[in-house]
Amino acid sequence: MDFKKFITDLAAIYRMPTARTPVGPIVDVDAVHEVGRKAGHEAGHAEGYEAGRKAGYEAGYNKGYDEGFQMGLEAKTPPEPEPPPSKSES
């Protein structure tokens, strides 16, 4: 290997290019940010909606269950017998 070629190759490795070429496509950062924000908003809204819906369903279910259970207990309870007539009324 020639000494001159060695120095040229070595200099080429460490030389900084004057103009950088883009590696990937040029992207509008604001547009990407807006799309990400909208996607996050929609995902959060859907998650919150589902959580609220589930909580409401469970609360309604529990309330209905408790009321129905109480009505069932009342239906099973025999009515109180009438007190025996007092002897003073005879």
mmCIF file of N, CA, C and O in Angstrom:
data_model
loop_
_atom_site.group_PDB
_atom_site.id
_atom_site.type_symbol
_atom_site.label_atom_id
_atom_site.label_comp_id
_atom_site.label_asym_id
_atom_site.label_seq_id
_atom_site.Cartn_x
_atom_site.Cartn_y
_atom_site.Cartn_z
ATOM 1 N N MET A 1 0.845 -1.163 0.000
ATOM 2 C CA MET A 1 0.000 0.000 0.000
ATOM 3 C C MET A 1 0.895 1.231 0.000
ATOM 4 O O MET A 1 1.859 1.312 0.744
ATOM 5 N N ASP A 2 0.506 2.131 -0.783
ATOM 6 C CA ASP A 2 1.262 3.370 -0.951
ATOM 7 C C ASP A 2 0.968 4.303 0.236
ATOM 8 O O ASP A 2 -0.163 4.404 0.699
ATOM 9 N N PHE A 3 1.994 4.951 0.750
ATOM 10 C CA PHE A 3 1.850 5.844 1.888
ATOM 11 C C PHE A 3 0.903 6.988 1.571
ATOM 12 O O PHE A 3 0.072 7.365 2.396
ATOM 13 N N LYS A 4 0.975 7.538 0.382
ATOM 14 C CA LYS A 4 0.141 8.653 -0.025
ATOM 15 C C LYS A 4 -1.340 8.218 -0.050
ATOM 16 O O LYS A 4 -2.217 8.947 0.388
ATOM 17 N N LYS A 5 -1.616 7.021 -0.567
ATOM 18 C CA LYS A 5 -2.991 6.510 -0.621
ATOM 19 C C LYS A 5 -3.503 6.274 0.809
ATOM 20 O O LYS A 5 -4.672 6.531 1.102
ATOM 21 N N PHE A 6 -2.636 5.761 1.683
ATOM 22 C CA PHE A 6 -3.006 5.520 3.073
ATOM 23 C C PHE A 6 -3.444 6.811 3.757
ATOM 24 O O PHE A 6 -4.462 6.865 4.438
ATOM 25 N N ILE A 7 -2.707 7.879 3.563
ATOM 26 C CA ILE A 7 -3.026 9.180 4.171
ATOM 27 C C ILE A 7 -4.321 9.718 3.576
ATOM 28 O O ILE A 7 -5.169 10.255 4.300
ATOM 29 N N THR A 8 -4.534 9.558 2.303
ATOM 30 C CA THR A 8 -5.756 10.041 1.643
ATOM 31 C C THR A 8 -6.973 9.291 2.182
ATOM 32 O O THR A 8 -8.000 9.899 2.465
ATOM 33 N N ASP A 9 -6.849 7.987 2.318
ATOM 34 C CA ASP A 9 -7.957 7.193 2.858
ATOM 35 C C ASP A 9 -8.237 7.569 4.315
ATOM 36 O O ASP A 9 -9.394 7.658 4.728
ATOM 37 N N LEU A 10 -7.196 7.761 5.083
ATOM 38 C CA LEU A 10 -7.338 8.132 6.479
ATOM 39 C C LEU A 10 -8.012 9.494 6.613
ATOM 40 O O LEU A 10 -8.905 9.678 7.441
ATOM 41 N N ALA A 11 -7.643 10.435 5.784
ATOM 42 C CA ALA A 11 -8.240 11.774 5.814
ATOM 43 C C ALA A 11 -9.706 11.700 5.375
ATOM 44 O O ALA A 11 -10.553 12.432 5.899
ATOM 45 N N ALA A 12 -10.018 10.821 4.415
ATOM 46 C CA ALA A 12 -11.390 10.697 3.935
ATOM 47 C C ALA A 12 -12.310 10.149 5.025
ATOM 48 O O ALA A 12 -13.492 10.500 5.097
ATOM 49 N N ILE A 13 -11.787 9.307 5.871
ATOM 50 C CA ILE A 13 -12.602 8.730 6.948
ATOM 51 C C ILE A 13 -13.020 9.805 7.941
ATOM 52 O O ILE A 13 -14.163 9.843 8.393
ATOM 53 N N TYR A 14 -12.095 10.699 8.285
ATOM 54 C CA TYR A 14 -12.372 11.701 9.311
ATOM 55 C C TYR A 14 -12.858 13.037 8.764
ATOM 56 O O TYR A 14 -13.104 13.953 9.531
ATOM 57 N N ARG A 15 -13.026 13.154 7.473
ATOM 58 C CA ARG A 15 -13.463 14.420 6.880
ATOM 59 C C ARG A 15 -14.958 14.615 7.142
ATOM 60 O O ARG A 15 -15.739 13.688 7.009
ATOM 61 N N MET A 16 -15.343 15.804 7.507
ATOM 62 C CA MET A 16 -16.738 16.128 7.728
ATOM 63 C C MET A 16 -17.341 16.560 6.405
ATOM 64 O O MET A 16 -16.804 17.432 5.725
ATOM 65 N N PRO A 17 -18.452 16.007 6.010
ATOM 66 C CA PRO A 17 -19.075 16.445 4.766
ATOM 67 C C PRO A 17 -19.619 17.860 4.932
ATOM 68 O O PRO A 17 -20.070 18.248 6.010
ATOM 69 N N THR A 18 -19.561 18.618 3.875
ATOM 70 C CA THR A 18 -20.006 20.010 3.946
ATOM 71 C C THR A 18 -21.524 20.109 3.891
ATOM 72 O O THR A 18 -22.103 20.984 4.497
ATOM 73 N N ALA A 19 -22.166 19.249 3.168
ATOM 74 C CA ALA A 19 -23.628 19.274 3.083
ATOM 75 C C ALA A 19 -24.161 17.913 3.530
ATOM 76 O O ALA A 19 -23.754 16.890 3.009
ATOM 77 N N ARG A 20 -25.040 17.953 4.478
ATOM 78 C CA ARG A 20 -25.610 16.695 4.959
ATOM 79 C C ARG A 20 -26.789 16.299 4.075
ATOM 80 O O ARG A 20 -27.614 17.120 3.710
ATOM 81 N N THR A 21 -26.858 15.037 3.806
ATOM 82 C CA THR A 21 -27.984 14.533 3.027
ATOM 83 C C THR A 21 -28.971 13.891 4.003
ATOM 84 O O THR A 21 -28.567 13.179 4.922
ATOM 85 N N PRO A 22 -30.255 14.141 3.819
ATOM 86 C CA PRO A 22 -31.222 13.558 4.747
ATOM 87 C C PRO A 22 -31.262 12.036 4.601
ATOM 88 O O PRO A 22 -31.212 11.505 3.502
ATOM 89 N N VAL A 23 -31.332 11.377 5.724
ATOM 90 C CA VAL A 23 -31.338 9.925 5.731
ATOM 91 C C VAL A 23 -32.729 9.409 5.371
ATOM 92 O O VAL A 23 -32.869 8.477 4.608
ATOM 93 N N GLY A 24 -33.770 9.991 5.934
ATOM 94 C CA GLY A 24 -35.139 9.542 5.694
ATOM 95 C C GLY A 24 -35.945 10.653 5.055
ATOM 96 O O GLY A 24 -35.429 11.712 4.702
ATOM 97 N N PRO A 25 -37.205 10.437 4.890
ATOM 98 C CA PRO A 25 -38.053 11.470 4.313
ATOM 99 C C PRO A 25 -38.197 12.664 5.261
ATOM 100 O O PRO A 25 -38.152 12.504 6.476
ATOM 101 N N ILE A 26 -38.355 13.823 4.708
ATOM 102 C CA ILE A 26 -38.523 15.035 5.503
ATOM 103 C C ILE A 26 -39.960 15.065 6.001
ATOM 104 O O ILE A 26 -40.904 14.900 5.240
ATOM 105 N N VAL A 27 -40.131 15.243 7.316
ATOM 106 C CA VAL A 27 -41.438 15.155 7.936
ATOM 107 C C VAL A 27 -41.760 16.488 8.597
ATOM 108 O O VAL A 27 -40.902 17.114 9.206
ATOM 109 N N ASP A 28 -43.022 16.914 8.477
ATOM 110 C CA ASP A 28 -43.472 18.121 9.142
ATOM 111 C C ASP A 28 -43.727 17.780 10.613
ATOM 112 O O ASP A 28 -44.645 17.024 10.939
ATOM 113 N N VAL A 29 -42.904 18.305 11.488
ATOM 114 C CA VAL A 29 -42.966 17.954 12.904
ATOM 115 C C VAL A 29 -44.292 18.389 13.517
ATOM 116 O O VAL A 29 -44.889 17.662 14.316
ATOM 117 N N ASP A 30 -44.794 19.563 13.147
ATOM 118 C CA ASP A 30 -46.057 20.044 13.704
ATOM 119 C C ASP A 30 -47.218 19.130 13.330
ATOM 120 O O ASP A 30 -48.101 18.859 14.141
ATOM 121 N N ALA A 31 -47.227 18.661 12.096
ATOM 122 C CA ALA A 31 -48.302 17.766 11.648
ATOM 123 C C ALA A 31 -48.243 16.439 12.402
ATOM 124 O O ALA A 31 -49.277 15.903 12.820
ATOM 125 N N VAL A 32 -47.048 15.937 12.587
ATOM 126 C CA VAL A 32 -46.901 14.675 13.320
ATOM 127 C C VAL A 32 -47.329 14.856 14.767
ATOM 128 O O VAL A 32 -48.008 14.001 15.344
ATOM 129 N N HIS A 33 -46.961 15.986 15.353
ATOM 130 C CA HIS A 33 -47.359 16.270 16.730
ATOM 131 C C HIS A 33 -48.880 16.347 16.848
ATOM 132 O O HIS A 33 -49.466 15.799 17.779
ATOM 133 N N GLU A 34 -49.522 17.018 15.913
ATOM 134 C CA GLU A 34 -50.977 17.163 15.928
ATOM 135 C C GLU A 34 -51.673 15.811 15.784
ATOM 136 O O GLU A 34 -52.642 15.516 16.483
ATOM 137 N N VAL A 35 -51.170 14.963 14.897
ATOM 138 C CA VAL A 35 -51.751 13.631 14.712
ATOM 139 C C VAL A 35 -51.592 12.810 15.986
ATOM 140 O O VAL A 35 -52.533 12.137 16.433
ATOM 141 N N GLY A 36 -50.435 12.866 16.605
ATOM 142 C CA GLY A 36 -50.208 12.140 17.851
ATOM 143 C C GLY A 36 -51.089 12.645 18.975
ATOM 144 O O GLY A 36 -51.624 11.875 19.767
ATOM 145 N N ARG A 37 -51.267 13.950 19.037
ATOM 146 C CA ARG A 37 -52.116 14.541 20.066
ATOM 147 C C ARG A 37 -53.566 14.104 19.893
ATOM 148 O O ARG A 37 -54.235 13.718 20.856
ATOM 149 N N LYS A 38 -54.045 14.119 18.656
ATOM 150 C CA LYS A 38 -55.425 13.696 18.396
ATOM 151 C C LYS A 38 -55.616 12.220 18.716
ATOM 152 O O LYS A 38 -56.628 11.826 19.288
ATOM 153 N N ALA A 39 -54.661 11.403 18.346
ATOM 154 C CA ALA A 39 -54.760 9.966 18.625
ATOM 155 C C ALA A 39 -54.775 9.718 20.131
ATOM 156 O O ALA A 39 -55.555 8.907 20.633
ATOM 157 N N GLY A 40 -53.923 10.426 20.865
ATOM 158 C CA GLY A 40 -53.894 10.290 22.320
ATOM 159 C C GLY A 40 -55.185 10.771 22.960
ATOM 160 O O GLY A 40 -55.694 10.169 23.900
ATOM 161 N N HIS A 41 -55.725 11.865 22.421
ATOM 162 C CA HIS A 41 -56.982 12.398 22.951
ATOM 163 C C HIS A 41 -58.117 11.402 22.742
ATOM 164 O O HIS A 41 -58.896 11.128 23.650
ATOM 165 N N GLU A 42 -58.201 10.852 21.546
ATOM 166 C CA GLU A 42 -59.265 9.889 21.238
ATOM 167 C C GLU A 42 -59.119 8.620 22.086
ATOM 168 O O GLU A 42 -60.115 8.086 22.576
ATOM 169 N N ALA A 43 -57.895 8.161 22.268
ATOM 170 C CA ALA A 43 -57.674 6.955 23.077
ATOM 171 C C ALA A 43 -58.052 7.224 24.535
ATOM 172 O O ALA A 43 -58.701 6.397 25.180
ATOM 173 N N GLY A 44 -57.658 8.372 25.058
ATOM 174 C CA GLY A 44 -57.999 8.726 26.436
ATOM 175 C C GLY A 44 -59.489 8.916 26.619
ATOM 176 O O GLY A 44 -60.063 8.506 27.631
ATOM 177 N N HIS A 45 -60.135 9.535 25.629
ATOM 178 C CA HIS A 45 -61.585 9.734 25.699
ATOM 179 C C HIS A 45 -62.310 8.395 25.705
ATOM 180 O O HIS A 45 -63.214 8.169 26.506
ATOM 181 N N ALA A 46 -61.890 7.498 24.830
ATOM 182 C CA ALA A 46 -62.523 6.179 24.762
ATOM 183 C C ALA A 46 -62.294 5.411 26.055
ATOM 184 O O ALA A 46 -63.207 4.756 26.567
ATOM 185 N N GLU A 47 -61.104 5.505 26.597
ATOM 186 C CA GLU A 47 -60.794 4.804 27.848
ATOM 187 C C GLU A 47 -61.623 5.365 28.992
ATOM 188 O O GLU A 47 -62.176 4.614 29.798
ATOM 189 N N GLY A 48 -61.733 6.680 29.067
ATOM 190 C CA GLY A 48 -62.538 7.314 30.107
ATOM 191 C C GLY A 48 -64.012 6.990 29.960
ATOM 192 O O GLY A 48 -64.717 6.746 30.941
ATOM 193 N N TYR A 49 -64.497 6.959 28.733
ATOM 194 C CA TYR A 49 -65.890 6.626 28.467
ATOM 195 C C TYR A 49 -66.190 5.210 28.928
ATOM 196 O O TYR A 49 -67.185 4.954 29.592
ATOM 197 N N GLU A 50 -65.302 4.290 28.567
ATOM 198 C CA GLU A 50 -65.498 2.891 28.959
ATOM 199 C C GLU A 50 -65.458 2.728 30.471
ATOM 200 O O GLU A 50 -66.251 1.992 31.047
ATOM 201 N N ALA A 51 -64.537 3.409 31.130
ATOM 202 C CA ALA A 51 -64.428 3.306 32.587
ATOM 203 C C ALA A 51 -65.682 3.857 33.256
ATOM 204 O O ALA A 51 -66.214 3.252 34.194
ATOM 205 N N GLY A 52 -66.169 4.990 32.774
ATOM 206 C CA GLY A 52 -67.387 5.578 33.328
ATOM 207 C C GLY A 52 -68.599 4.709 33.085
ATOM 208 O O GLY A 52 -69.467 4.555 33.948
ATOM 209 N N ARG A 53 -68.668 4.147 31.909
ATOM 210 C CA ARG A 53 -69.781 3.274 31.561
ATOM 211 C C ARG A 53 -69.783 2.029 32.449
ATOM 212 O O ARG A 53 -70.819 1.601 32.954
ATOM 213 N N LYS A 54 -68.612 1.467 32.654
ATOM 214 C CA LYS A 54 -68.496 0.268 33.481
ATOM 215 C C LYS A 54 -68.853 0.585 34.934
ATOM 216 O O LYS A 54 -69.563 -0.175 35.592
ATOM 217 N N ALA A 55 -68.378 1.715 35.441
ATOM 218 C CA ALA A 55 -68.680 2.098 36.824
ATOM 219 C C ALA A 55 -70.184 2.330 36.991
ATOM 220 O O ALA A 55 -70.777 1.909 37.991
ATOM 221 N N GLY A 56 -70.799 2.996 36.021
ATOM 222 C CA GLY A 56 -72.241 3.221 36.077
ATOM 223 C C GLY A 56 -73.016 1.923 36.015
ATOM 224 O O GLY A 56 -74.012 1.732 36.722
ATOM 225 N N TYR A 57 -72.567 1.026 35.172
ATOM 226 C CA TYR A 57 -73.225 -0.274 35.055
ATOM 227 C C TYR A 57 -73.140 -1.033 36.374
ATOM 228 O O TYR A 57 -74.134 -1.578 36.856
ATOM 229 N N GLU A 58 -71.946 -1.064 36.965
ATOM 230 C CA GLU A 58 -71.767 -1.789 38.222
ATOM 231 C C GLU A 58 -72.581 -1.173 39.352
ATOM 232 O O GLU A 58 -73.184 -1.883 40.152
ATOM 233 N N ALA A 59 -72.630 0.165 39.394
ATOM 234 C CA ALA A 59 -73.410 0.829 40.444
ATOM 235 C C ALA A 59 -74.891 0.514 40.265
ATOM 236 O O ALA A 59 -75.593 0.205 41.236
ATOM 237 N N GLY A 60 -75.379 0.582 39.039
ATOM 238 C CA GLY A 60 -76.777 0.264 38.775
ATOM 239 C C GLY A 60 -77.089 -1.193 39.054
ATOM 240 O O GLY A 60 -78.146 -1.527 39.602
ATOM 241 N N TYR A 61 -76.180 -2.057 38.692
ATOM 242 C CA TYR A 61 -76.373 -3.482 38.934
ATOM 243 C C TYR A 61 -76.451 -3.758 40.429
ATOM 244 O O TYR A 61 -77.338 -4.471 40.902
ATOM 245 N N ASN A 62 -75.518 -3.183 41.175
ATOM 246 C CA ASN A 62 -75.506 -3.390 42.636
ATOM 247 C C ASN A 62 -76.759 -2.824 43.284
ATOM 248 O O ASN A 62 -77.340 -3.450 44.179
ATOM 249 N N LYS A 63 -77.189 -1.644 42.837
ATOM 250 C CA LYS A 63 -78.395 -1.037 43.410
ATOM 251 C C LYS A 63 -79.606 -1.916 43.120
ATOM 252 O O LYS A 63 -80.411 -2.190 44.004
ATOM 253 N N GLY A 64 -79.738 -2.359 41.883
ATOM 254 C CA GLY A 64 -80.856 -3.223 41.526
ATOM 255 C C GLY A 64 -80.813 -4.541 42.269
ATOM 256 O O GLY A 64 -81.846 -5.052 42.715
ATOM 257 N N TYR A 65 -79.627 -5.090 42.399
ATOM 258 C CA TYR A 65 -79.480 -6.352 43.119
ATOM 259 C C TYR A 65 -79.883 -6.171 44.579
ATOM 260 O O TYR A 65 -80.630 -6.980 45.136
ATOM 261 N N ASP A 66 -79.381 -5.105 45.202
ATOM 262 C CA ASP A 66 -79.688 -4.877 46.619
ATOM 263 C C ASP A 66 -81.186 -4.649 46.831
ATOM 264 O O ASP A 66 -81.783 -5.189 47.769
ATOM 265 N N GLU A 67 -81.817 -3.860 45.955
ATOM 266 C CA GLU A 67 -83.249 -3.606 46.100
ATOM 267 C C GLU A 67 -84.050 -4.884 45.877
ATOM 268 O O GLU A 67 -85.004 -5.173 46.596
ATOM 269 N N GLY A 68 -83.664 -5.650 44.869
ATOM 270 C CA GLY A 68 -84.364 -6.905 44.602
ATOM 271 C C GLY A 68 -84.183 -7.900 45.735
ATOM 272 O O GLY A 68 -85.123 -8.618 46.107
ATOM 273 N N PHE A 69 -82.998 -7.949 46.289
ATOM 274 C CA PHE A 69 -82.727 -8.845 47.408
ATOM 275 C C PHE A 69 -83.576 -8.459 48.609
ATOM 276 O O PHE A 69 -84.164 -9.312 49.284
ATOM 277 N N GLN A 70 -83.669 -7.167 48.874
ATOM 278 C CA GLN A 70 -84.464 -6.678 50.006
ATOM 279 C C GLN A 70 -85.935 -7.000 49.795
ATOM 280 O O GLN A 70 -86.622 -7.438 50.718
ATOM 281 N N MET A 71 -86.439 -6.817 48.571
ATOM 282 C CA MET A 71 -87.841 -7.136 48.278
ATOM 283 C C MET A 71 -88.086 -8.637 48.460
ATOM 284 O O MET A 71 -89.134 -9.049 48.961
ATOM 285 N N GLY A 72 -87.120 -9.451 48.072
ATOM 286 C CA GLY A 72 -87.248 -10.891 48.253
ATOM 287 C C GLY A 72 -87.286 -11.269 49.713
ATOM 288 O O GLY A 72 -88.060 -12.148 50.121
ATOM 289 N N LEU A 73 -86.471 -10.630 50.526
ATOM 290 C CA LEU A 73 -86.490 -10.909 51.963
ATOM 291 C C LEU A 73 -87.829 -10.523 52.575
ATOM 292 O O LEU A 73 -88.386 -11.237 53.419
ATOM 293 N N GLU A 74 -88.336 -9.382 52.132
ATOM 294 C CA GLU A 74 -89.626 -8.933 52.659
ATOM 295 C C GLU A 74 -90.734 -9.882 52.241
ATOM 296 O O GLU A 74 -91.676 -10.134 52.993
ATOM 297 N N ALA A 75 -90.655 -10.423 51.044
ATOM 298 C CA ALA A 75 -91.679 -11.345 50.564
ATOM 299 C C ALA A 75 -91.606 -12.670 51.309
ATOM 300 O O ALA A 75 -92.631 -13.316 51.528
ATOM 301 N N LYS A 76 -90.427 -13.090 51.699
ATOM 302 C CA LYS A 76 -90.271 -14.353 52.415
ATOM 303 C C LYS A 76 -90.689 -14.242 53.876
ATOM 304 O O LYS A 76 -91.078 -15.225 54.499
ATOM 305 N N THR A 77 -90.594 -13.067 54.434
ATOM 306 C CA THR A 77 -90.912 -12.873 55.841
ATOM 307 C C THR A 77 -92.418 -13.025 56.023
ATOM 308 O O THR A 77 -93.188 -12.328 55.374
ATOM 309 N N PRO A 78 -92.838 -13.933 56.868
ATOM 310 C CA PRO A 78 -94.285 -14.086 57.070
ATOM 311 C C PRO A 78 -94.843 -12.850 57.763
ATOM 312 O O PRO A 78 -94.162 -12.195 58.548
ATOM 313 N N PRO A 79 -96.059 -12.524 57.446
ATOM 314 C CA PRO A 79 -96.639 -11.356 58.113
ATOM 315 C C PRO A 79 -96.745 -11.614 59.611
ATOM 316 O O PRO A 79 -96.878 -12.755 60.061
ATOM 317 N N GLU A 80 -96.686 -10.577 60.354
ATOM 318 C CA GLU A 80 -96.760 -10.717 61.805
ATOM 319 C C GLU A 80 -98.173 -11.162 62.181
ATOM 320 O O GLU A 80 -99.157 -10.606 61.691
ATOM 321 N N PRO A 81 -98.279 -12.175 63.042
ATOM 322 C CA PRO A 81 -99.630 -12.609 63.451
ATOM 323 C C PRO A 81 -100.298 -11.546 64.301
ATOM 324 O O PRO A 81 -99.657 -10.768 64.987
ATOM 325 N N GLU A 82 -101.602 -11.558 64.208
ATOM 326 C CA GLU A 82 -102.341 -10.585 65.021
ATOM 327 C C GLU A 82 -102.196 -10.994 66.491
ATOM 328 O O GLU A 82 -102.197 -12.176 66.827
ATOM 329 N N PRO A 83 -102.068 -10.023 67.332
ATOM 330 C CA PRO A 83 -101.940 -10.368 68.745
ATOM 331 C C PRO A 83 -103.236 -11.035 69.226
ATOM 332 O O PRO A 83 -104.308 -10.728 68.741
ATOM 333 N N PRO A 84 -103.115 -11.954 70.155
ATOM 334 C CA PRO A 84 -104.332 -12.608 70.664
ATOM 335 C C PRO A 84 -105.248 -11.587 71.351
ATOM 336 O O PRO A 84 -104.761 -10.588 71.894
ATOM 337 N N PRO A 85 -106.509 -11.808 71.235
ATOM 338 C CA PRO A 85 -107.411 -10.825 71.883
ATOM 339 C C PRO A 85 -107.179 -10.798 73.397
ATOM 340 O O PRO A 85 -106.933 -11.819 74.023
ATOM 341 N N SER A 86 -107.246 -9.615 73.924
ATOM 342 C CA SER A 86 -107.025 -9.503 75.362
ATOM 343 C C SER A 86 -108.260 -9.985 76.118
ATOM 344 O O SER A 86 -109.367 -9.913 75.636
ATOM 345 N N LYS A 87 -108.062 -10.477 77.286
ATOM 346 C CA LYS A 87 -109.143 -11.054 78.093
ATOM 347 C C LYS A 87 -110.080 -9.980 78.658
ATOM 348 O O LYS A 87 -111.200 -10.249 79.011
ATOM 349 N N SER A 88 -109.637 -8.779 78.677
ATOM 350 C CA SER A 88 -110.458 -7.719 79.245
ATOM 351 C C SER A 88 -111.590 -7.339 78.300
ATOM 352 O O SER A 88 -112.589 -6.800 78.734
ATOM 353 N N GLU A 89 -111.475 -7.644 77.026
ATOM 354 C CA GLU A 89 -112.527 -7.270 76.077
ATOM 355 C C GLU A 89 -113.673 -8.263 76.094
ATOM 356 O O GLU A 89 -114.732 -7.999 75.558
ATOM 357 N N SER A 90 -113.551 -9.418 76.652
ATOM 358 C CA SER A 90 -114.621 -10.414 76.625
ATOM 359 C C SER A 90 -115.759 -10.099 77.495
ATOM 360 O O SER A 90 -116.094 -9.561 78.357
#
